[in-house]
Amino acid sequence: MRMIEVCFVTKAWRAGAAWVAQMTVQAIAEQGASVAMIAPLAEPSTREPRHPNLVRILVGRELTEGGTGLTRALASLRRVVGTWRAVVWMRARTRTYVFSIPDPLIFTLPLLIVLRLSGARVIFLVHDAVPHAFRFSGVLRSVELATHKLSYRLANLLIVMTKALRDELVEKHGLSSAKIVVIPHGAFKIEPVAPCPGSGRFFLFGTFRRNKSVLEAIKAVILVRRSDPSVSLMLAGEPHPHELDYWQECQGAMLMDPAAFDVKVGFLPDEELPAYIVDVDAFLLAYRDFNSQSGVGVLAGLAGRPVIGTRAGGLSELFDDGLSGIQIEGPPTPESIASAIRAFRVQPIDHWRHLASHAAVKLEGALSWNAIAMRYLGFVRRD
């Protein structure tokens, strides 16, 4: 039976977190290493990694639409059971596992303990030090935090995508910096998109949640339109399931100037993205309290679009790597975001087309999947 150098485990199957796992696995296989992946089938199927060096083990998807509470719970339970079985079965063929966006920690922590007791090496790809939105409050909040800290301590190695997230894990969770390595977010593959059109339209894409300052961005656009009525904002994505009240507040704010906003609520498939991006001049990423990498920021840069954003977390490092755009000065308030939009609009669109085109080339080189794969293999092959 052929031995496998590394096995990736994730419950993610669509959107940014899934793409990172899928493309990392593909790149590792292309480097000549043997790799396994335990995860649901990718959506779209074109993102599914395929290579002779890859052992692919499919588990069920969670239900994101339709179904009763019971059918949703049963679908998730089938995925959990399938993942457990696959991970344990793979133990005879591999020593090293990489977990990224795993099943809920109530199920994952026992699995990590079993693996460590068996002599396996566990690498945890940490996207966020703590959840963007907590499931629980009060006493249960402290339990939720404790489970995250325990998952980090059970891992042999933690991989993060930004220096800011590494520093947060060290400072707030008391972890040793020697246990944490930074490997950047790779370059997403998207269809070519025409240069910025000069439409005055901006794009807020992804999960709608408080730390993306969605409400402040909406209010900022309303402020800007008092003197520049051609400005508008397109919003596409899904409200965070634990912050639905926040999304209701955002919807209420948009009623103050309905003509300023074009909203698509729901998951945006890969094949639809270019049609949205082609109509916008820049992405609006007013993040705060954020130390992770921004997959949306990476997507924007590679699509030849500038970013109007803060320097929170990975956005700071993307700007340093060549991402074009305007940086929001100070905390992301309606006024500071509006000021950044006005500064963007002062420059002719040809200026932004030129900068964004060069930024896309720089980012593609800085975020090479082949280089990322070799970094992973360096840790996997370490004795």
Tab-separated table of C-alpha atoms in Angstrom:
chain	number	residue	atom	x	y	z
A	1	MET	CA	0.000	0.000	0.000
A	2	ARG	CA	1.494	3.322	-1.108
A	3	MET	CA	2.317	5.734	1.707
A	4	ILE	CA	0.940	9.296	1.586
A	5	GLU	CA	3.121	12.239	2.623
A	6	VAL	CA	0.299	14.465	3.831
A	7	CYS	CA	-3.491	14.324	4.176
A	8	PHE	CA	-5.639	17.486	4.056
A	9	VAL	CA	-8.934	17.503	5.971
A	10	THR	CA	-11.654	20.157	5.625
A	11	LYS	CA	-15.426	20.449	5.641
A	12	ALA	CA	-15.252	23.418	3.237
A	13	TRP	CA	-16.250	22.864	-0.383
A	14	ARG	CA	-16.984	26.292	-1.834
A	15	ALA	CA	-15.774	29.899	-1.479
A	16	GLY	CA	-12.415	31.171	-0.285
A	17	ALA	CA	-11.508	28.756	2.507
A	18	ALA	CA	-12.284	25.762	0.295
A	19	TRP	CA	-10.371	27.213	-2.641
A	20	VAL	CA	-7.257	27.587	-0.487
A	21	ALA	CA	-7.322	23.903	0.482
A	22	GLN	CA	-8.173	22.717	-3.036
A	23	MET	CA	-5.446	24.717	-4.745
A	24	THR	CA	-2.824	23.904	-2.106
A	25	VAL	CA	-3.516	20.181	-2.556
A	26	GLN	CA	-3.324	20.518	-6.342
A	27	ALA	CA	-0.022	22.387	-6.137
A	28	ILE	CA	1.486	19.848	-3.727
A	29	ALA	CA	0.548	16.999	-6.068
A	30	GLU	CA	2.078	18.869	-9.008
A	31	GLN	CA	5.337	19.115	-7.064
A	32	GLY	CA	5.561	15.318	-7.169
A	33	ALA	CA	4.422	14.632	-3.597
A	34	SER	CA	1.795	12.082	-2.627
A	35	VAL	CA	-1.192	13.796	-1.020
A	36	ALA	CA	-4.696	12.842	0.136
A	37	MET	CA	-7.718	15.080	0.608
A	38	ILE	CA	-10.744	14.330	2.790
A	39	ALA	CA	-13.442	16.867	1.938
A	40	PRO	CA	-16.787	17.298	0.173
A	41	LEU	CA	-16.823	17.561	-3.618
A	42	ALA	CA	-15.772	21.048	-4.725
A	43	GLU	CA	-18.243	23.565	-6.110
A	44	PRO	CA	-17.830	24.336	-8.923
A	45	SER	CA	-16.467	20.954	-9.952
A	46	THR	CA	-13.766	22.674	-12.028
A	47	ARG	CA	-12.037	23.553	-8.736
A	48	GLU	CA	-11.862	19.893	-7.750
A	49	PRO	CA	-8.151	18.922	-7.499
A	50	ARG	CA	-7.162	16.146	-9.898
A	51	HIS	CA	-3.749	14.504	-10.216
A	52	PRO	CA	-2.231	10.997	-10.260
A	53	ASN	CA	-0.439	11.834	-6.990
A	54	LEU	CA	-3.732	12.618	-5.243
A	55	VAL	CA	-5.897	10.221	-3.238
A	56	ARG	CA	-9.331	11.837	-3.062
A	57	ILE	CA	-11.805	10.803	-0.355
A	58	LEU	CA	-15.238	12.413	-0.619
A	59	VAL	CA	-17.465	13.114	2.366
A	60	GLY	CA	-20.963	14.596	2.371
A	61	ARG	CA	-21.777	18.279	2.186
A	62	GLU	CA	-23.755	20.195	4.744
A	63	LEU	CA	-27.158	21.508	3.644
A	64	THR	CA	-26.928	25.249	3.020
A	65	GLU	CA	-30.420	25.678	1.555
A	66	GLY	CA	-33.752	24.019	2.168
A	67	GLY	CA	-34.455	21.085	4.409
A	68	THR	CA	-35.693	20.944	7.982
A	69	GLY	CA	-33.568	21.324	11.083
A	70	LEU	CA	-33.460	17.547	11.348
A	71	THR	CA	-32.341	16.947	7.750
A	72	ARG	CA	-29.647	19.607	8.110
A	73	ALA	CA	-28.404	18.019	11.315
A	74	LEU	CA	-28.372	14.554	9.741
A	75	ALA	CA	-26.423	15.806	6.705
A	76	SER	CA	-23.814	17.379	8.972
A	77	LEU	CA	-23.641	14.241	11.121
A	78	ARG	CA	-23.056	12.085	8.033
A	79	ARG	CA	-20.183	14.357	7.077
A	80	VAL	CA	-18.695	14.163	10.581
A	81	VAL	CA	-18.917	10.362	10.683
A	82	GLY	CA	-17.524	10.069	7.163
A	83	THR	CA	-14.626	12.356	8.030
A	84	TRP	CA	-13.785	10.423	11.203
A	85	ARG	CA	-13.795	7.124	9.327
A	86	ALA	CA	-11.645	8.475	6.506
A	87	VAL	CA	-9.107	10.118	8.834
A	88	VAL	CA	-8.708	6.954	10.922
A	89	TRP	CA	-8.467	4.782	7.784
A	90	MET	CA	-5.759	7.054	6.364
A	91	ARG	CA	-3.668	6.734	9.541
A	92	ALA	CA	-2.145	3.486	8.208
A	93	ARG	CA	-0.934	5.401	5.143
A	94	THR	CA	0.166	8.775	6.486
A	95	ARG	CA	1.748	10.382	9.494
A	96	THR	CA	0.912	14.027	8.760
A	97	TYR	CA	-2.504	15.702	8.616
A	98	VAL	CA	-3.388	19.300	7.759
A	99	PHE	CA	-6.734	20.499	9.135
A	100	SER	CA	-8.387	23.591	7.627
A	101	ILE	CA	-11.931	24.673	8.546
A	102	PRO	CA	-12.673	21.359	10.280
A	103	ASP	CA	-15.964	20.076	11.646
A	104	PRO	CA	-17.218	21.739	14.862
A	105	LEU	CA	-14.607	21.397	17.573
A	106	ILE	CA	-16.853	19.221	19.741
A	107	PHE	CA	-16.203	16.533	17.106
A	108	THR	CA	-12.734	17.578	15.970
A	109	LEU	CA	-10.996	17.824	19.355
A	110	PRO	CA	-11.434	14.105	20.166
A	111	LEU	CA	-10.148	13.272	16.680
A	112	LEU	CA	-7.051	15.421	17.207
A	113	ILE	CA	-6.412	13.701	20.526
A	114	VAL	CA	-6.709	10.263	18.900
A	115	LEU	CA	-4.279	11.277	16.174
A	116	ARG	CA	-1.726	12.686	18.576
A	117	LEU	CA	-1.917	9.577	20.807
A	118	SER	CA	-1.301	7.443	17.728
A	119	GLY	CA	1.898	9.343	16.960
A	120	ALA	CA	0.515	11.367	14.059
A	121	ARG	CA	1.645	14.898	13.355
A	122	VAL	CA	-1.132	17.504	13.166
A	123	ILE	CA	-0.800	20.805	11.302
A	124	PHE	CA	-3.607	23.324	11.760
A	125	LEU	CA	-4.214	25.955	9.062
A	126	VAL	CA	-5.653	28.774	11.183
A	127	HIS	CA	-7.801	31.244	9.259
A	128	ASP	CA	-8.913	33.233	12.332
A	129	ALA	CA	-7.702	33.240	15.941
A	130	VAL	CA	-11.310	33.317	17.143
A	131	PRO	CA	-14.598	33.122	15.199
A	132	HIS	CA	-15.767	36.242	13.382
A	133	ALA	CA	-19.054	35.803	15.238
A	134	PHE	CA	-19.485	33.611	18.296
A	135	ARG	CA	-22.158	30.950	18.562
A	136	PHE	CA	-22.668	31.426	22.299
A	137	SER	CA	-22.683	34.127	24.949
A	138	GLY	CA	-22.093	34.276	28.701
A	139	VAL	CA	-20.413	31.271	30.311
A	140	LEU	CA	-20.641	29.252	27.095
A	141	ARG	CA	-18.601	31.943	25.331
A	142	SER	CA	-15.632	31.165	27.575
A	143	VAL	CA	-16.066	27.450	26.824
A	144	GLU	CA	-16.107	28.230	23.101
A	145	LEU	CA	-12.883	30.215	23.420
A	146	ALA	CA	-11.272	27.456	25.462
A	147	THR	CA	-11.985	24.863	22.774
A	148	HIS	CA	-10.239	27.017	20.167
A	149	LYS	CA	-7.190	27.427	22.401
A	150	LEU	CA	-7.103	23.681	23.035
A	151	SER	CA	-7.220	22.935	19.293
A	152	TYR	CA	-4.151	25.148	18.798
A	153	ARG	CA	-2.264	23.435	21.606
A	154	LEU	CA	-3.094	19.964	20.281
A	155	ALA	CA	-1.498	20.796	16.918
A	156	ASN	CA	2.205	20.244	16.348
A	157	LEU	CA	2.361	23.249	14.039
A	158	LEU	CA	0.105	26.188	13.198
A	159	ILE	CA	0.098	27.766	9.742
A	160	VAL	CA	-1.320	31.272	9.345
A	161	MET	CA	-1.552	33.472	6.269
A	162	THR	CA	-0.528	36.794	7.840
A	163	LYS	CA	2.026	38.108	10.304
A	164	ALA	CA	-0.777	39.957	12.086
A	165	LEU	CA	-2.579	36.684	12.846
A	166	ARG	CA	0.660	35.106	14.067
A	167	ASP	CA	1.178	38.028	16.448
A	168	GLU	CA	-2.400	37.759	17.720
A	169	LEU	CA	-1.974	34.061	18.508
A	170	VAL	CA	1.248	34.802	20.390
A	171	GLU	CA	0.011	37.851	22.297
A	172	LYS	CA	-3.592	36.873	23.090
A	173	HIS	CA	-3.348	33.086	23.313
A	174	GLY	CA	0.106	32.672	24.784
A	175	LEU	CA	1.361	30.437	21.990
A	176	SER	CA	5.030	30.140	21.135
A	177	SER	CA	6.049	31.937	17.955
A	178	ALA	CA	8.261	28.917	17.170
A	179	LYS	CA	5.073	26.872	16.708
A	180	ILE	CA	3.595	29.265	14.129
A	181	VAL	CA	4.680	29.809	10.524
A	182	VAL	CA	3.357	32.285	7.984
A	183	ILE	CA	2.498	31.007	4.501
A	184	PRO	CA	0.562	33.541	2.410
A	185	HIS	CA	-2.755	33.125	0.671
A	186	GLY	CA	-2.222	31.909	-2.891
A	187	ALA	CA	-3.476	33.502	-6.079
A	188	PHE	CA	-7.038	32.579	-7.059
A	189	LYS	CA	-7.632	31.562	-10.655
A	190	ILE	CA	-10.401	33.612	-12.280
A	191	GLU	CA	-11.467	34.353	-15.811
A	192	PRO	CA	-9.867	37.480	-17.343
A	193	VAL	CA	-11.830	40.662	-16.653
A	194	ALA	CA	-11.799	43.884	-18.689
A	195	PRO	CA	-10.093	46.942	-17.110
A	196	CYS	CA	-11.915	49.256	-14.691
A	197	PRO	CA	-14.855	50.788	-16.594
A	198	GLY	CA	-15.023	54.184	-14.879
A	199	SER	CA	-18.596	53.475	-13.801
A	200	GLY	CA	-18.375	54.963	-10.317
A	201	ARG	CA	-19.589	51.635	-8.977
A	202	PHE	CA	-17.841	49.872	-6.088
A	203	PHE	CA	-18.060	46.271	-4.925
A	204	LEU	CA	-18.563	44.852	-1.438
A	205	PHE	CA	-18.300	41.094	-1.767
A	206	GLY	CA	-18.305	38.176	0.684
A	207	THR	CA	-19.947	37.450	3.998
A	208	PHE	CA	-21.833	40.434	5.420
A	209	ARG	CA	-20.680	40.851	9.020
A	210	ARG	CA	-19.815	43.595	11.504
A	211	ASN	CA	-16.042	43.440	11.225
A	212	LYS	CA	-16.309	44.230	7.501
A	213	SER	CA	-17.975	47.565	8.376
A	214	VAL	CA	-20.777	46.915	5.896
A	215	LEU	CA	-23.124	49.385	7.606
A	216	GLU	CA	-20.452	52.092	7.651
A	217	ALA	CA	-19.724	51.491	3.961
A	218	ILE	CA	-23.408	51.880	3.106
A	219	LYS	CA	-23.602	55.159	5.021
A	220	ALA	CA	-20.369	56.340	3.371
A	221	VAL	CA	-21.782	55.830	-0.124
A	222	ILE	CA	-24.874	57.810	0.837
A	223	LEU	CA	-22.607	60.652	2.055
A	224	VAL	CA	-20.538	60.652	-1.159
A	225	ARG	CA	-23.617	60.716	-3.383
A	226	ARG	CA	-24.604	64.125	-2.005
A	227	SER	CA	-21.874	65.639	-4.193
A	228	ASP	CA	-21.170	62.742	-6.576
A	229	PRO	CA	-24.503	61.080	-7.441
A	230	SER	CA	-22.952	58.734	-10.006
A	231	VAL	CA	-21.321	56.690	-7.217
A	232	SER	CA	-23.063	53.421	-6.299
A	233	LEU	CA	-22.330	50.231	-4.378
A	234	MET	CA	-22.914	46.637	-5.400
A	235	LEU	CA	-23.206	44.156	-2.518
A	236	ALA	CA	-23.016	40.417	-3.176
A	237	GLY	CA	-22.779	37.685	-0.578
A	238	GLU	CA	-24.457	36.077	2.388
A	239	PRO	CA	-25.280	37.514	5.822
A	240	HIS	CA	-23.325	35.853	8.606
A	241	PRO	CA	-25.735	33.345	10.202
A	242	HIS	CA	-24.902	34.641	13.697
A	243	GLU	CA	-25.326	38.309	12.741
A	244	LEU	CA	-28.651	38.394	10.917
A	245	ASP	CA	-29.759	41.364	13.043
A	246	TYR	CA	-26.779	43.319	11.715
A	247	TRP	CA	-27.790	42.602	8.123
A	248	GLN	CA	-31.311	43.832	8.888
A	249	GLU	CA	-29.765	47.071	10.124
A	250	CYS	CA	-27.790	47.342	6.871
A	251	GLN	CA	-30.937	46.800	4.806
A	252	GLY	CA	-32.682	49.550	6.767
A	253	ALA	CA	-29.827	51.975	6.072
A	254	MET	CA	-30.005	51.313	2.323
A	255	LEU	CA	-33.628	52.474	2.297
A	256	MET	CA	-32.326	56.025	2.835
A	257	ASP	CA	-31.116	56.014	-0.813
A	258	PRO	CA	-32.294	52.842	-2.594
A	259	ALA	CA	-30.940	53.938	-5.980
A	260	ALA	CA	-27.400	53.829	-4.594
A	261	PHE	CA	-27.357	50.072	-4.038
A	262	ASP	CA	-27.552	46.868	-6.056
A	263	VAL	CA	-27.823	43.845	-3.763
A	264	LYS	CA	-27.500	40.131	-4.449
A	265	VAL	CA	-28.048	38.025	-1.344
A	266	GLY	CA	-26.751	34.472	-1.616
A	267	PHE	CA	-23.660	32.558	-2.592
A	268	LEU	CA	-22.055	33.903	-5.763
A	269	PRO	CA	-20.715	31.042	-7.937
A	270	ASP	CA	-17.326	31.270	-9.632
A	271	GLU	CA	-18.755	31.532	-13.098
A	272	GLU	CA	-20.822	34.605	-12.159
A	273	LEU	CA	-17.988	36.592	-10.581
A	274	PRO	CA	-16.485	38.089	-13.773
A	275	ALA	CA	-19.856	39.519	-14.793
A	276	TYR	CA	-20.031	41.402	-11.483
A	277	ILE	CA	-16.404	42.518	-11.367
A	278	VAL	CA	-16.420	43.890	-14.922
A	279	ASP	CA	-18.941	46.584	-13.890
A	280	VAL	CA	-17.014	47.930	-10.875
A	281	ASP	CA	-14.079	50.309	-10.513
A	282	ALA	CA	-12.814	49.019	-7.160
A	283	PHE	CA	-13.547	46.725	-4.235
A	284	LEU	CA	-14.536	48.274	-0.905
A	285	LEU	CA	-12.929	46.417	2.034
A	286	ALA	CA	-13.339	48.448	5.213
A	287	TYR	CA	-12.248	45.690	7.611
A	288	ARG	CA	-11.643	46.215	11.331
A	289	ASP	CA	-10.697	43.840	14.184
A	290	PHE	CA	-9.339	41.556	11.490
A	291	ASN	CA	-5.969	39.793	11.418
A	292	SER	CA	-6.653	37.160	8.762
A	293	GLN	CA	-5.815	37.188	5.085
A	294	SER	CA	-8.486	38.613	2.808
A	295	GLY	CA	-9.299	36.202	0.017
A	296	VAL	CA	-11.488	38.931	-1.454
A	297	GLY	CA	-8.509	41.293	-1.446
A	298	VAL	CA	-6.436	38.703	-3.312
A	299	LEU	CA	-9.290	38.191	-5.778
A	300	ALA	CA	-9.605	41.944	-6.356
A	301	GLY	CA	-5.919	42.418	-7.046
A	302	LEU	CA	-5.700	39.509	-9.483
A	303	ALA	CA	-8.847	40.687	-11.272
A	304	GLY	CA	-7.161	44.023	-11.980
A	305	ARG	CA	-9.202	46.017	-9.503
A	306	PRO	CA	-7.927	48.499	-6.931
A	307	VAL	CA	-9.075	48.234	-3.316
A	308	ILE	CA	-10.405	50.982	-1.083
A	309	GLY	CA	-9.590	49.416	2.257
A	310	THR	CA	-8.056	49.552	5.687
A	311	ARG	CA	-4.680	48.071	6.562
A	312	ALA	CA	-6.314	45.474	8.808
A	313	GLY	CA	-4.616	42.067	8.889
A	314	GLY	CA	-3.721	40.615	5.521
A	315	LEU	CA	-4.846	43.733	3.645
A	316	SER	CA	-1.801	45.532	5.015
A	317	GLU	CA	0.492	42.837	3.655
A	318	LEU	CA	-1.327	42.820	0.305
A	319	PHE	CA	-0.807	46.578	-0.016
A	320	ASP	CA	2.872	46.027	0.806
A	321	ASP	CA	3.041	43.316	-1.889
A	322	GLY	CA	1.768	45.725	-4.524
A	323	LEU	CA	-2.051	45.832	-4.246
A	324	SER	CA	-3.276	49.111	-5.748
A	325	GLY	CA	-5.896	51.375	-4.250
A	326	ILE	CA	-6.647	53.906	-1.526
A	327	GLN	CA	-6.111	53.183	2.143
A	328	ILE	CA	-8.809	54.273	4.568
A	329	GLU	CA	-7.258	56.556	7.169
A	330	GLY	CA	-8.117	55.786	10.764
A	331	PRO	CA	-11.003	53.620	11.953
A	332	PRO	CA	-13.552	52.713	9.240
A	333	THR	CA	-16.325	55.211	9.938
A	334	PRO	CA	-18.813	56.505	7.354
A	335	GLU	CA	-16.757	59.703	7.159
A	336	SER	CA	-13.335	58.040	6.746
A	337	ILE	CA	-14.666	55.605	4.134
A	338	ALA	CA	-16.390	58.451	2.267
A	339	SER	CA	-13.128	60.418	2.285
A	340	ALA	CA	-11.274	57.447	0.741
A	341	ILE	CA	-13.941	57.043	-1.970
A	342	ARG	CA	-13.655	60.737	-2.845
A	343	ALA	CA	-9.849	60.430	-3.033
A	344	PHE	CA	-10.251	57.505	-5.403
A	345	ARG	CA	-12.665	59.418	-7.604
A	346	VAL	CA	-10.335	62.412	-7.914
A	347	GLN	CA	-7.872	60.332	-9.940
A	348	PRO	CA	-8.693	59.590	-13.613
A	349	ILE	CA	-9.751	55.999	-14.266
A	350	ASP	CA	-6.747	55.465	-16.567
A	351	HIS	CA	-4.535	56.032	-13.532
A	352	TRP	CA	-6.234	53.168	-11.700
A	353	ARG	CA	-6.246	50.922	-14.771
A	354	HIS	CA	-2.474	51.295	-15.044
A	355	LEU	CA	-1.788	50.681	-11.336
A	356	ALA	CA	-4.214	47.751	-11.086
A	357	SER	CA	-2.710	46.040	-14.127
A	358	HIS	CA	0.787	46.196	-12.645
A	359	ALA	CA	-0.519	45.099	-9.239
A	360	ALA	CA	-2.064	41.951	-10.725
A	361	VAL	CA	1.326	40.917	-12.162
A	362	LYS	CA	3.119	41.597	-8.858
A	363	LEU	CA	0.589	39.684	-6.783
A	364	GLU	CA	0.568	36.687	-9.091
A	365	GLY	CA	4.319	36.364	-8.608
A	366	ALA	CA	4.250	36.976	-4.848
A	367	LEU	CA	1.428	34.484	-4.247
A	368	SER	CA	2.627	31.572	-6.391
A	369	TRP	CA	0.955	28.259	-5.496
A	370	ASN	CA	4.108	26.350	-6.407
A	371	ALA	CA	6.108	28.312	-3.845
A	372	ILE	CA	3.350	27.766	-1.273
A	373	ALA	CA	3.328	24.022	-1.954
A	374	MET	CA	7.082	23.810	-1.407
A	375	ARG	CA	6.724	25.632	1.913
A	376	TYR	CA	4.154	23.076	3.056
A	377	LEU	CA	6.321	20.182	1.932
A	378	GLY	CA	9.272	21.620	3.806
A	379	PHE	CA	7.349	21.257	7.061
A	380	VAL	CA	5.763	17.933	6.117
A	381	ARG	CA	9.167	16.394	5.371
A	382	ARG	CA	10.815	17.752	8.475
A	383	ASP	CA	11.852	14.942	10.852
